[in-house]
Coordinates of N, CA and C and ligand atoms in Angstrom, one line a residue:
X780 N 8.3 92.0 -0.8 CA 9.2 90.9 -0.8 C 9.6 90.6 -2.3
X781 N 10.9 90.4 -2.7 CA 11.3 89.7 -3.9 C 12.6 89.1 -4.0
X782 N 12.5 87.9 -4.9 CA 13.6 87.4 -5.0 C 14.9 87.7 -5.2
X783 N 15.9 87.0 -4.4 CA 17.1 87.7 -4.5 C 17.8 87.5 -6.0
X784 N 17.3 86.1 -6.2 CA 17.4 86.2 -8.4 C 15.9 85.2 -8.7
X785 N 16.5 85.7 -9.9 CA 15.3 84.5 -10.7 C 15.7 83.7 -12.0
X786 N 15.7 82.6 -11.7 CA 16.4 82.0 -13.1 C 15.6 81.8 -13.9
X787 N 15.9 82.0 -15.4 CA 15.5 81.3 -16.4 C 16.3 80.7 -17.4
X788 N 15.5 80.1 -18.5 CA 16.7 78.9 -19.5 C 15.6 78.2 -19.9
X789 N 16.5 77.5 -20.9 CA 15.8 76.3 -21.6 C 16.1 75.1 -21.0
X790 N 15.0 74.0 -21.0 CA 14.8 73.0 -20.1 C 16.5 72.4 -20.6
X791 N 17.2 71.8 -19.3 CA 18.3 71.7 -19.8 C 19.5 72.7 -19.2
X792 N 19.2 73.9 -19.1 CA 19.7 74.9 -19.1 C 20.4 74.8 -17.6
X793 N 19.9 73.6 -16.3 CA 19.7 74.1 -15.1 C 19.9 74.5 -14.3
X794 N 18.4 75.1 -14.5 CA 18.1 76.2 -13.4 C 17.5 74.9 -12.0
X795 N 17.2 74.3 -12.1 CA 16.9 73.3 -10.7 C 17.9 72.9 -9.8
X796 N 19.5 72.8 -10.9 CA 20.3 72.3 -9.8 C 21.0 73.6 -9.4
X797 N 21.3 74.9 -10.3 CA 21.5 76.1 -9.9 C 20.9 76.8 -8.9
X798 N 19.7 76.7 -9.2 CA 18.6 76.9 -7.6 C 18.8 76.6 -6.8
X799 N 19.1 75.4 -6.7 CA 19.2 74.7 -5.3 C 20.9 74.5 -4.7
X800 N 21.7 74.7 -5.4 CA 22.9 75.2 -5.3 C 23.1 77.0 -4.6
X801 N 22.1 77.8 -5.0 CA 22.7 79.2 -4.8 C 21.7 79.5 -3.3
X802 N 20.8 78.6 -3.4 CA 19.5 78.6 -2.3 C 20.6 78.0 -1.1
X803 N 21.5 76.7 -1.1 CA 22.2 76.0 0.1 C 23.1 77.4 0.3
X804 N 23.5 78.4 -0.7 CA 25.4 78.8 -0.3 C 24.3 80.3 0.4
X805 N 23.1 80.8 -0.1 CA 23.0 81.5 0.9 C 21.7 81.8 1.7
X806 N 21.6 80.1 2.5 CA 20.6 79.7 3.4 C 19.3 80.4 3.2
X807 N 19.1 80.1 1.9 CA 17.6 80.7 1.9 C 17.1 79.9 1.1
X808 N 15.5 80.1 0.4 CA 14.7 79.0 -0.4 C 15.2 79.3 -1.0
X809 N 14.3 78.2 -2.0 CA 14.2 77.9 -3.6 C 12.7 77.4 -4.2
X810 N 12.2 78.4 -5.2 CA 10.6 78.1 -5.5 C 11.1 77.9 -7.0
X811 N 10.1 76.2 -7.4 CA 10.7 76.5 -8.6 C 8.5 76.5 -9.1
X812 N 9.0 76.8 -10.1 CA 7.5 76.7 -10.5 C 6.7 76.0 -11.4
X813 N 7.7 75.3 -12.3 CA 7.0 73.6 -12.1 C 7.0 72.9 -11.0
X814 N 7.7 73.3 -9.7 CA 7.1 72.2 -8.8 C 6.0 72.7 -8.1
X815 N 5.8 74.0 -8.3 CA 4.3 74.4 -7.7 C 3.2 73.8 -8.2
X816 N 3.6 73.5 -9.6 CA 2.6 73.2 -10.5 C 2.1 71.8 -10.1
X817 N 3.4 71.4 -9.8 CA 3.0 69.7 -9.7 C 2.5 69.3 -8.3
X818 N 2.9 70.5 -7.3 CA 2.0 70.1 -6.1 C 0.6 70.6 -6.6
X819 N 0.4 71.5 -7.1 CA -1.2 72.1 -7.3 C -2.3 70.7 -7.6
X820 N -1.2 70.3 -8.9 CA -2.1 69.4 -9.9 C -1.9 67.7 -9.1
X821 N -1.3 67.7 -8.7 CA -0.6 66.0 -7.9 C -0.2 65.4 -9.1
X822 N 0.4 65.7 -10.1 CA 1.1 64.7 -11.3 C 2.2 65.6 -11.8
X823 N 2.8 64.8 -12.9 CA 3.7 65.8 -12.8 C 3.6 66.9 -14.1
X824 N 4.5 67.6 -13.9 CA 4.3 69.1 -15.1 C 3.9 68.9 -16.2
X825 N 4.7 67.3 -16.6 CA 4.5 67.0 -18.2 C 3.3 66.6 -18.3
X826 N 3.0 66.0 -17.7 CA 1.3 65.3 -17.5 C 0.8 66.4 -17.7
X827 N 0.7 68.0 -16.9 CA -0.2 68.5 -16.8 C -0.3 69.0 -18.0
X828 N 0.9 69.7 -18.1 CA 1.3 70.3 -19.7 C 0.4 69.5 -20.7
X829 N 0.3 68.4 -20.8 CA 0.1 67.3 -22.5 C -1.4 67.1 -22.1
X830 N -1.9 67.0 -20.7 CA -3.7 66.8 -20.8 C -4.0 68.3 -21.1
X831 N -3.7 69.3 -20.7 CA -4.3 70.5 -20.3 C -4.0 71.5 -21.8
X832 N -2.9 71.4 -22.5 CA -2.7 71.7 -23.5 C -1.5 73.0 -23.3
X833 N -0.9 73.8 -24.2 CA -0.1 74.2 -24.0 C -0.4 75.9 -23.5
X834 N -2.1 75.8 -23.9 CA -2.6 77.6 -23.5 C -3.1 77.5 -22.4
X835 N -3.6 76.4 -21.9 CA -4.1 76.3 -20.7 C -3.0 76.1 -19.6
X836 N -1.9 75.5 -20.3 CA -0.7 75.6 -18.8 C 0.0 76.6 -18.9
X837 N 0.1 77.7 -19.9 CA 0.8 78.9 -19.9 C 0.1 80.1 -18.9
X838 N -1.3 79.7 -19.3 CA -1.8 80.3 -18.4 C -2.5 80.3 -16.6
X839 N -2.4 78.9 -16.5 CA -1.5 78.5 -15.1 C -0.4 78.9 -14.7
X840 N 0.3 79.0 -15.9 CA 1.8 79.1 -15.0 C 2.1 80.7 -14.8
X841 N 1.4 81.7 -15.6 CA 1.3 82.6 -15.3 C 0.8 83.1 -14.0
X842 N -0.3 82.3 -13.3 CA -0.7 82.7 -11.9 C 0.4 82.2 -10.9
X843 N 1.4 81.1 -11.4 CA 2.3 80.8 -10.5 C 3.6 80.9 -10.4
X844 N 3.8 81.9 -11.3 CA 5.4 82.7 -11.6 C 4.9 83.9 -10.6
X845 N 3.8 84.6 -10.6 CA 3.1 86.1 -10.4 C 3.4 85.7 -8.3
X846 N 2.6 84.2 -8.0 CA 2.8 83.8 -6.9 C 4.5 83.8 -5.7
X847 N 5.3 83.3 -7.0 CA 6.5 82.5 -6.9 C 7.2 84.2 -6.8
X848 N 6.9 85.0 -7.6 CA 7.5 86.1 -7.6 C 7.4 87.1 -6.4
X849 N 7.0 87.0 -5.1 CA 6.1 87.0 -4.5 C 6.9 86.4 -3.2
X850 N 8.2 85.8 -3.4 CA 9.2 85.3 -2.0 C 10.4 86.3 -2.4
X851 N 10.7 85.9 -1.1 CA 12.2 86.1 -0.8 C 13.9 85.5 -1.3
X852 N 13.3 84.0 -1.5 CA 14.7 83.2 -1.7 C 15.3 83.2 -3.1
X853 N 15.2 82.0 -3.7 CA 15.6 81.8 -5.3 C 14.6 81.6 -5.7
X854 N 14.2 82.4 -7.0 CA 13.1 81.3 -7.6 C 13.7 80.8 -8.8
X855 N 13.0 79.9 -9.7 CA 13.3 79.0 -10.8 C 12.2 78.8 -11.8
X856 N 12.1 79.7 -13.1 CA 10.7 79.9 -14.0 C 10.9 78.4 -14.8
X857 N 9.9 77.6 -15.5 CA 10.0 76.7 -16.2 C 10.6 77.4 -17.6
X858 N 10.9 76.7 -18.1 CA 12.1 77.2 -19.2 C 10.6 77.8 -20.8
X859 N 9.5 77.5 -20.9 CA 8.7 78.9 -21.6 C 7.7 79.7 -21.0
X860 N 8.2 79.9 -19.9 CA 7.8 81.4 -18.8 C 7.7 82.5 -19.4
X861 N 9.1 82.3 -20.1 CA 9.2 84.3 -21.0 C 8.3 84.4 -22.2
X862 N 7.8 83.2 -22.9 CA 6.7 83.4 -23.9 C 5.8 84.1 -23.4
X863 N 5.3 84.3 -22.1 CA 4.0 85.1 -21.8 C 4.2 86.5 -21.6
X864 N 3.9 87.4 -22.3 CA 3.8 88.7 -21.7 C 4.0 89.4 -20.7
X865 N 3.0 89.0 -19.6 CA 2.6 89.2 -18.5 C 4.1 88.4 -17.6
X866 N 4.5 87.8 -18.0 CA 5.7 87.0 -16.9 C 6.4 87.9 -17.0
X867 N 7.0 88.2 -18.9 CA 7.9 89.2 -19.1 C 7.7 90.6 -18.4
X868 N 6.6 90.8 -18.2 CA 6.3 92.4 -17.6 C 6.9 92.4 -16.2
X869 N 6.7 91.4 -15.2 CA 6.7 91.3 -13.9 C 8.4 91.3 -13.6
X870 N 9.2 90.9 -14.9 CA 10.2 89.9 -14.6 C 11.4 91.9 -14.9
X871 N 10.5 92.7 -15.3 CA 11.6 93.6 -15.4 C 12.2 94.6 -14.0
X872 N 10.8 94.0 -13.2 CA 11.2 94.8 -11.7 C 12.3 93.6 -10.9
X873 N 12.5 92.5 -12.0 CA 13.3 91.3 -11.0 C 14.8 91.2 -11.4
X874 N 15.8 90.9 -10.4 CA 17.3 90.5 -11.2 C 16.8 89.3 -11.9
X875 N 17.1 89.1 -12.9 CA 17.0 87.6 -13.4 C 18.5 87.2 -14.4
X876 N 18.7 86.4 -14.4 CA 20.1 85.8 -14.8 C 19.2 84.4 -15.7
X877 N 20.0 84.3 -17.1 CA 19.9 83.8 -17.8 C 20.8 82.4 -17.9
X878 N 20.4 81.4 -17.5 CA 21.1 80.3 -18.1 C 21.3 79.7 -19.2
X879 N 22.1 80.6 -20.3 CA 22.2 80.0 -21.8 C 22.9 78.8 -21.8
X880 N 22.3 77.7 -22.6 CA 22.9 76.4 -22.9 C 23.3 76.0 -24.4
X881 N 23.8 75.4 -25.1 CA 23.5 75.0 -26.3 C 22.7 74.4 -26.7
X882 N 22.1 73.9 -27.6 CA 21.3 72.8 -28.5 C 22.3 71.3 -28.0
X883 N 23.3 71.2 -28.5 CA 23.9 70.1 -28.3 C 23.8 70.0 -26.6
X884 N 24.1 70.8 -25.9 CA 24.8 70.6 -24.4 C 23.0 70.6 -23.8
X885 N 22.4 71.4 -24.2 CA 20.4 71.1 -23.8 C 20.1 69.6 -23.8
X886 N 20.4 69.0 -25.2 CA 19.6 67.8 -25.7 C 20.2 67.0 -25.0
X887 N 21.6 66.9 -24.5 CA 22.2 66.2 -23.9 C 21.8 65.4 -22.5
X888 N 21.5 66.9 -22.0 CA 20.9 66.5 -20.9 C 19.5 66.5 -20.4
X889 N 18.9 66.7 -21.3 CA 17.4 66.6 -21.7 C 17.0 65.0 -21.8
X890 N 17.6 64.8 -22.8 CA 17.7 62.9 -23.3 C 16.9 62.3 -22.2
X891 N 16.2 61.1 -22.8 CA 15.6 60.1 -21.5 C 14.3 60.9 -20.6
X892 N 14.3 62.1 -20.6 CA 13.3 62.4 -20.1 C 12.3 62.5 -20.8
X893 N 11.0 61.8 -19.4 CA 9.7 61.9 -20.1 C 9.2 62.8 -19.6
X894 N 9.5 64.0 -18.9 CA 8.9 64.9 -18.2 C 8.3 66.5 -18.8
X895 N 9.2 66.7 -20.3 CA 9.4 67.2 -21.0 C 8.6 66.9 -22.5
X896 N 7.0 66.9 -22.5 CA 6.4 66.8 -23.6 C 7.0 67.8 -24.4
X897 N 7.8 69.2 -24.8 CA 8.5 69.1 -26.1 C 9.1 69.1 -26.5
X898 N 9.4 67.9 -25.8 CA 11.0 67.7 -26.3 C 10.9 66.3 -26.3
X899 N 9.6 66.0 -26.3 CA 9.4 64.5 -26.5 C 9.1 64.2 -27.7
X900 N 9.8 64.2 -28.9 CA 9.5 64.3 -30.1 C 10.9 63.2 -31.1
X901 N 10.2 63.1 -32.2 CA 11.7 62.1 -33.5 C 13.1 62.6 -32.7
X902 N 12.6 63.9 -33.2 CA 14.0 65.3 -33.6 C 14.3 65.9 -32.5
X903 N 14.6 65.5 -31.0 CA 14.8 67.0 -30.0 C 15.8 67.8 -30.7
X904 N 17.1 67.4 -31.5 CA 17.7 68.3 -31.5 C 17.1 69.7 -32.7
X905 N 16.2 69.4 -33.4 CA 15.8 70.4 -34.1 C 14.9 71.5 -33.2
X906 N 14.0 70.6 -32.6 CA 13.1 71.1 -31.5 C 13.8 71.6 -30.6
X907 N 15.1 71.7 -30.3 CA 16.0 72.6 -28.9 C 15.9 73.3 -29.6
X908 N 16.4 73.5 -30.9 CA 16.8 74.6 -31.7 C 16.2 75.7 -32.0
X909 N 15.2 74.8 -32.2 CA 13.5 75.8 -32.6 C 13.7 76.5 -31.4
X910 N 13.2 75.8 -30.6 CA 12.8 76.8 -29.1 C 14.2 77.6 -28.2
X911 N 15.0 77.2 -28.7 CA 16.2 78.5 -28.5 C 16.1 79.5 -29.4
X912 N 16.0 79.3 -31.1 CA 15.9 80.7 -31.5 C 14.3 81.2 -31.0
X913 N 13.4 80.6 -30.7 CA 11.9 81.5 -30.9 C 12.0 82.2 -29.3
X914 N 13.2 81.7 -28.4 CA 12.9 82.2 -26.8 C 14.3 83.2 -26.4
X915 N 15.6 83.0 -27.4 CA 16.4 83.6 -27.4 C 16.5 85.2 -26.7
X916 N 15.6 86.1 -27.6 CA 15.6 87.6 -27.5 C 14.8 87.7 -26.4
X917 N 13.7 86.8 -26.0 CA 12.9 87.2 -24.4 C 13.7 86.9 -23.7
X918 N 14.7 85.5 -23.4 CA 15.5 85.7 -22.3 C 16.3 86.6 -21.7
X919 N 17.0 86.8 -22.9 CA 17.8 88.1 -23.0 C 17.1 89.5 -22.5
X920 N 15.9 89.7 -23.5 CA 15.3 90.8 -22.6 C 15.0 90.9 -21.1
X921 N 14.6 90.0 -20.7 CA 14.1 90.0 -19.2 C 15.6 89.8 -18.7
X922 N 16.9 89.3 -19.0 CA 18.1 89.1 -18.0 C 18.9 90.4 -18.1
X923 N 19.1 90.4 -16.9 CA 20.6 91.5 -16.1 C 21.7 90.5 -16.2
X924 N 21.8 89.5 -16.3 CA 22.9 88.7 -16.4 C 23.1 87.2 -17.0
X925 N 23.7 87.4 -18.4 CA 23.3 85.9 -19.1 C 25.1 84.8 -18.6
X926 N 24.7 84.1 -17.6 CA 25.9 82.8 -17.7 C 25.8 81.5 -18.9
X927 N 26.8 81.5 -19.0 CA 26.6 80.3 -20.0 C 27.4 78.8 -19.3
X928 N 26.4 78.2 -19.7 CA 26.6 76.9 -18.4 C 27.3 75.8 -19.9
X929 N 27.7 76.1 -20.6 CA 28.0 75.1 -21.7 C 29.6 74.4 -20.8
X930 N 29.5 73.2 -20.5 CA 30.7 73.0 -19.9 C 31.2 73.5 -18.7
X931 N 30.7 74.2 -18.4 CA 30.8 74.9 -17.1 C 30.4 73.8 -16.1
X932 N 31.7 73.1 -14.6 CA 31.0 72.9 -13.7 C 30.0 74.2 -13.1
X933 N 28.6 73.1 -12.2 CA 28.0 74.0 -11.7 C 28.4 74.8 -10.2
X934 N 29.4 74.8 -10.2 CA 29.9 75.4 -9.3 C 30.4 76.7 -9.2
X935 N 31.0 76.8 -10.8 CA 31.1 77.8 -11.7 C 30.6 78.8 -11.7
X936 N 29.1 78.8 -12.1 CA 28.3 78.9 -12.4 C 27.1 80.0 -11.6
X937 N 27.4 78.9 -10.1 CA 27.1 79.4 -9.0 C 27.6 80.6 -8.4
X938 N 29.1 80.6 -8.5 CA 29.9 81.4 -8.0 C 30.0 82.9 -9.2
X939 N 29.5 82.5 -10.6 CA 29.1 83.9 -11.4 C 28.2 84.4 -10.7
X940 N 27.0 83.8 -10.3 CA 25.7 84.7 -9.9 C 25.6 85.2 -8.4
X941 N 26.8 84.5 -7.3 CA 26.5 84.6 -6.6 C 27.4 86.2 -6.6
X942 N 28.4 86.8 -7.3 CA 29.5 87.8 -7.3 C 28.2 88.6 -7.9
X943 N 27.5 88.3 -9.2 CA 26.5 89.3 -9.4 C 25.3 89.6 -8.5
X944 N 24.8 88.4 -7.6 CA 24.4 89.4 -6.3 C 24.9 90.1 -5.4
X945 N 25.6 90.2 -5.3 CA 26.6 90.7 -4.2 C 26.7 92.0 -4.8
X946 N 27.1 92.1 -6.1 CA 27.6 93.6 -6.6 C 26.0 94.3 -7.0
X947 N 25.3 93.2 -6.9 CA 23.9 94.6 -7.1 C 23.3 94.7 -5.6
X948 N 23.8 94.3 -4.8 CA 23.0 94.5 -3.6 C 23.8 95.1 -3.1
X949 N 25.3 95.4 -3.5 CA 25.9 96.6 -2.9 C 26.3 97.8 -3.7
X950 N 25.5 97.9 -4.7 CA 25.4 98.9 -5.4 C 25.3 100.7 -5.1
Ligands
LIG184 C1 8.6 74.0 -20.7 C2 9.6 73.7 -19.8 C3 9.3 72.9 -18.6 C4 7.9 72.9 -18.2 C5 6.9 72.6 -19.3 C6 7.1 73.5 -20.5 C7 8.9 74.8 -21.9 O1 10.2 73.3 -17.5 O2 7.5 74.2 -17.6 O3 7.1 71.3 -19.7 O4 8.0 75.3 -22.5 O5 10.1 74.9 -22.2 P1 11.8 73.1 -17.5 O6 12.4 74.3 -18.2 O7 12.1 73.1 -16.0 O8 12.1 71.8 -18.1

């Protein structure tokens, strides 16, 4: 069993409303893997993330990308999945499509959330920045396909990844 894609991106990037957009058009799930987390733990990701620290949820989230990887439908990695090794290794037998965003168009819609310990900080916009260049070349590495959602309705969006399924599954 494996997923028909797998999204990743920077928080911001979204992959939650993309998921669940490409999961309705072709009647199948959507796992995302901070919500596995958050049913595991009963609080939510950021909670878990800021009690548990940032090695100890990497390496949770490692058992539940490995899990998540492991369906059929859409799945959806929390946006520093590709820091781990071990994600990246799994993630090369997967289609995965890249949701590049900007710094400005990230923080934008980042803003107001408290669910996102780091990005809960003075400065998000230095802090997007930071963690776009330090996660840049992994996303890239692990994607077959990078969309850029900057402006882009998500419909858009949709309709890129759903043409790149279609042309690898009839390859
Ligand atoms: C994180 C992104 C979050 C969540 C956790 C850590 C990150 O997911 O997994 O707070 O390191 O970028 P989203 O990308 O869904 O916000």
């Amino acid at each position: 069993m494996s997923p028909r894609v797998v999204l990743v991106g920077l928080p911001g990037s979204g992959k939650t409303t993309i998921g669940k957009r490409l999961a309705n058009a072709l009647r199948t799930s959507v796992v995302d893997t901070d919500q596995l987390i958050e049913k595991r733990y009963g609080k939510s990701c950021g909670e878990v993330f800021s009690e548990l620290g940032e090695e100890e949820f990497r390496r949770i989230e490692a058992q539940t990308v490995a899990d998540a990887l492991n369906t059929d439908g859409i799945v959806s990695l929390g946006g520093g999945a590709v820091v781990t090794p071990s994600n990246r290794k799994l993630l090369q037998d997967q289609r995965v499509v890249y949701l590049h965003v900007s710094a400005e168009e990230g923080v934008r819609r980042t803003a107001g959330s408290d669910s996102r310990p780091l990005l809960n900080v003075d400065d998000p916009m230095s802090r997007y920045e930071q963690l776009l260049e330090q996660r840049a070349a992994y996303y890239e590495e692990v994607a077959n396909l990078l969309v850029n959602s900057d402006g882009k309705e998500p419909h858009r969006v949709v309709t890129d990844i759903l043409q790149f399924i279609d042309d690898v599954e009839h390859e």
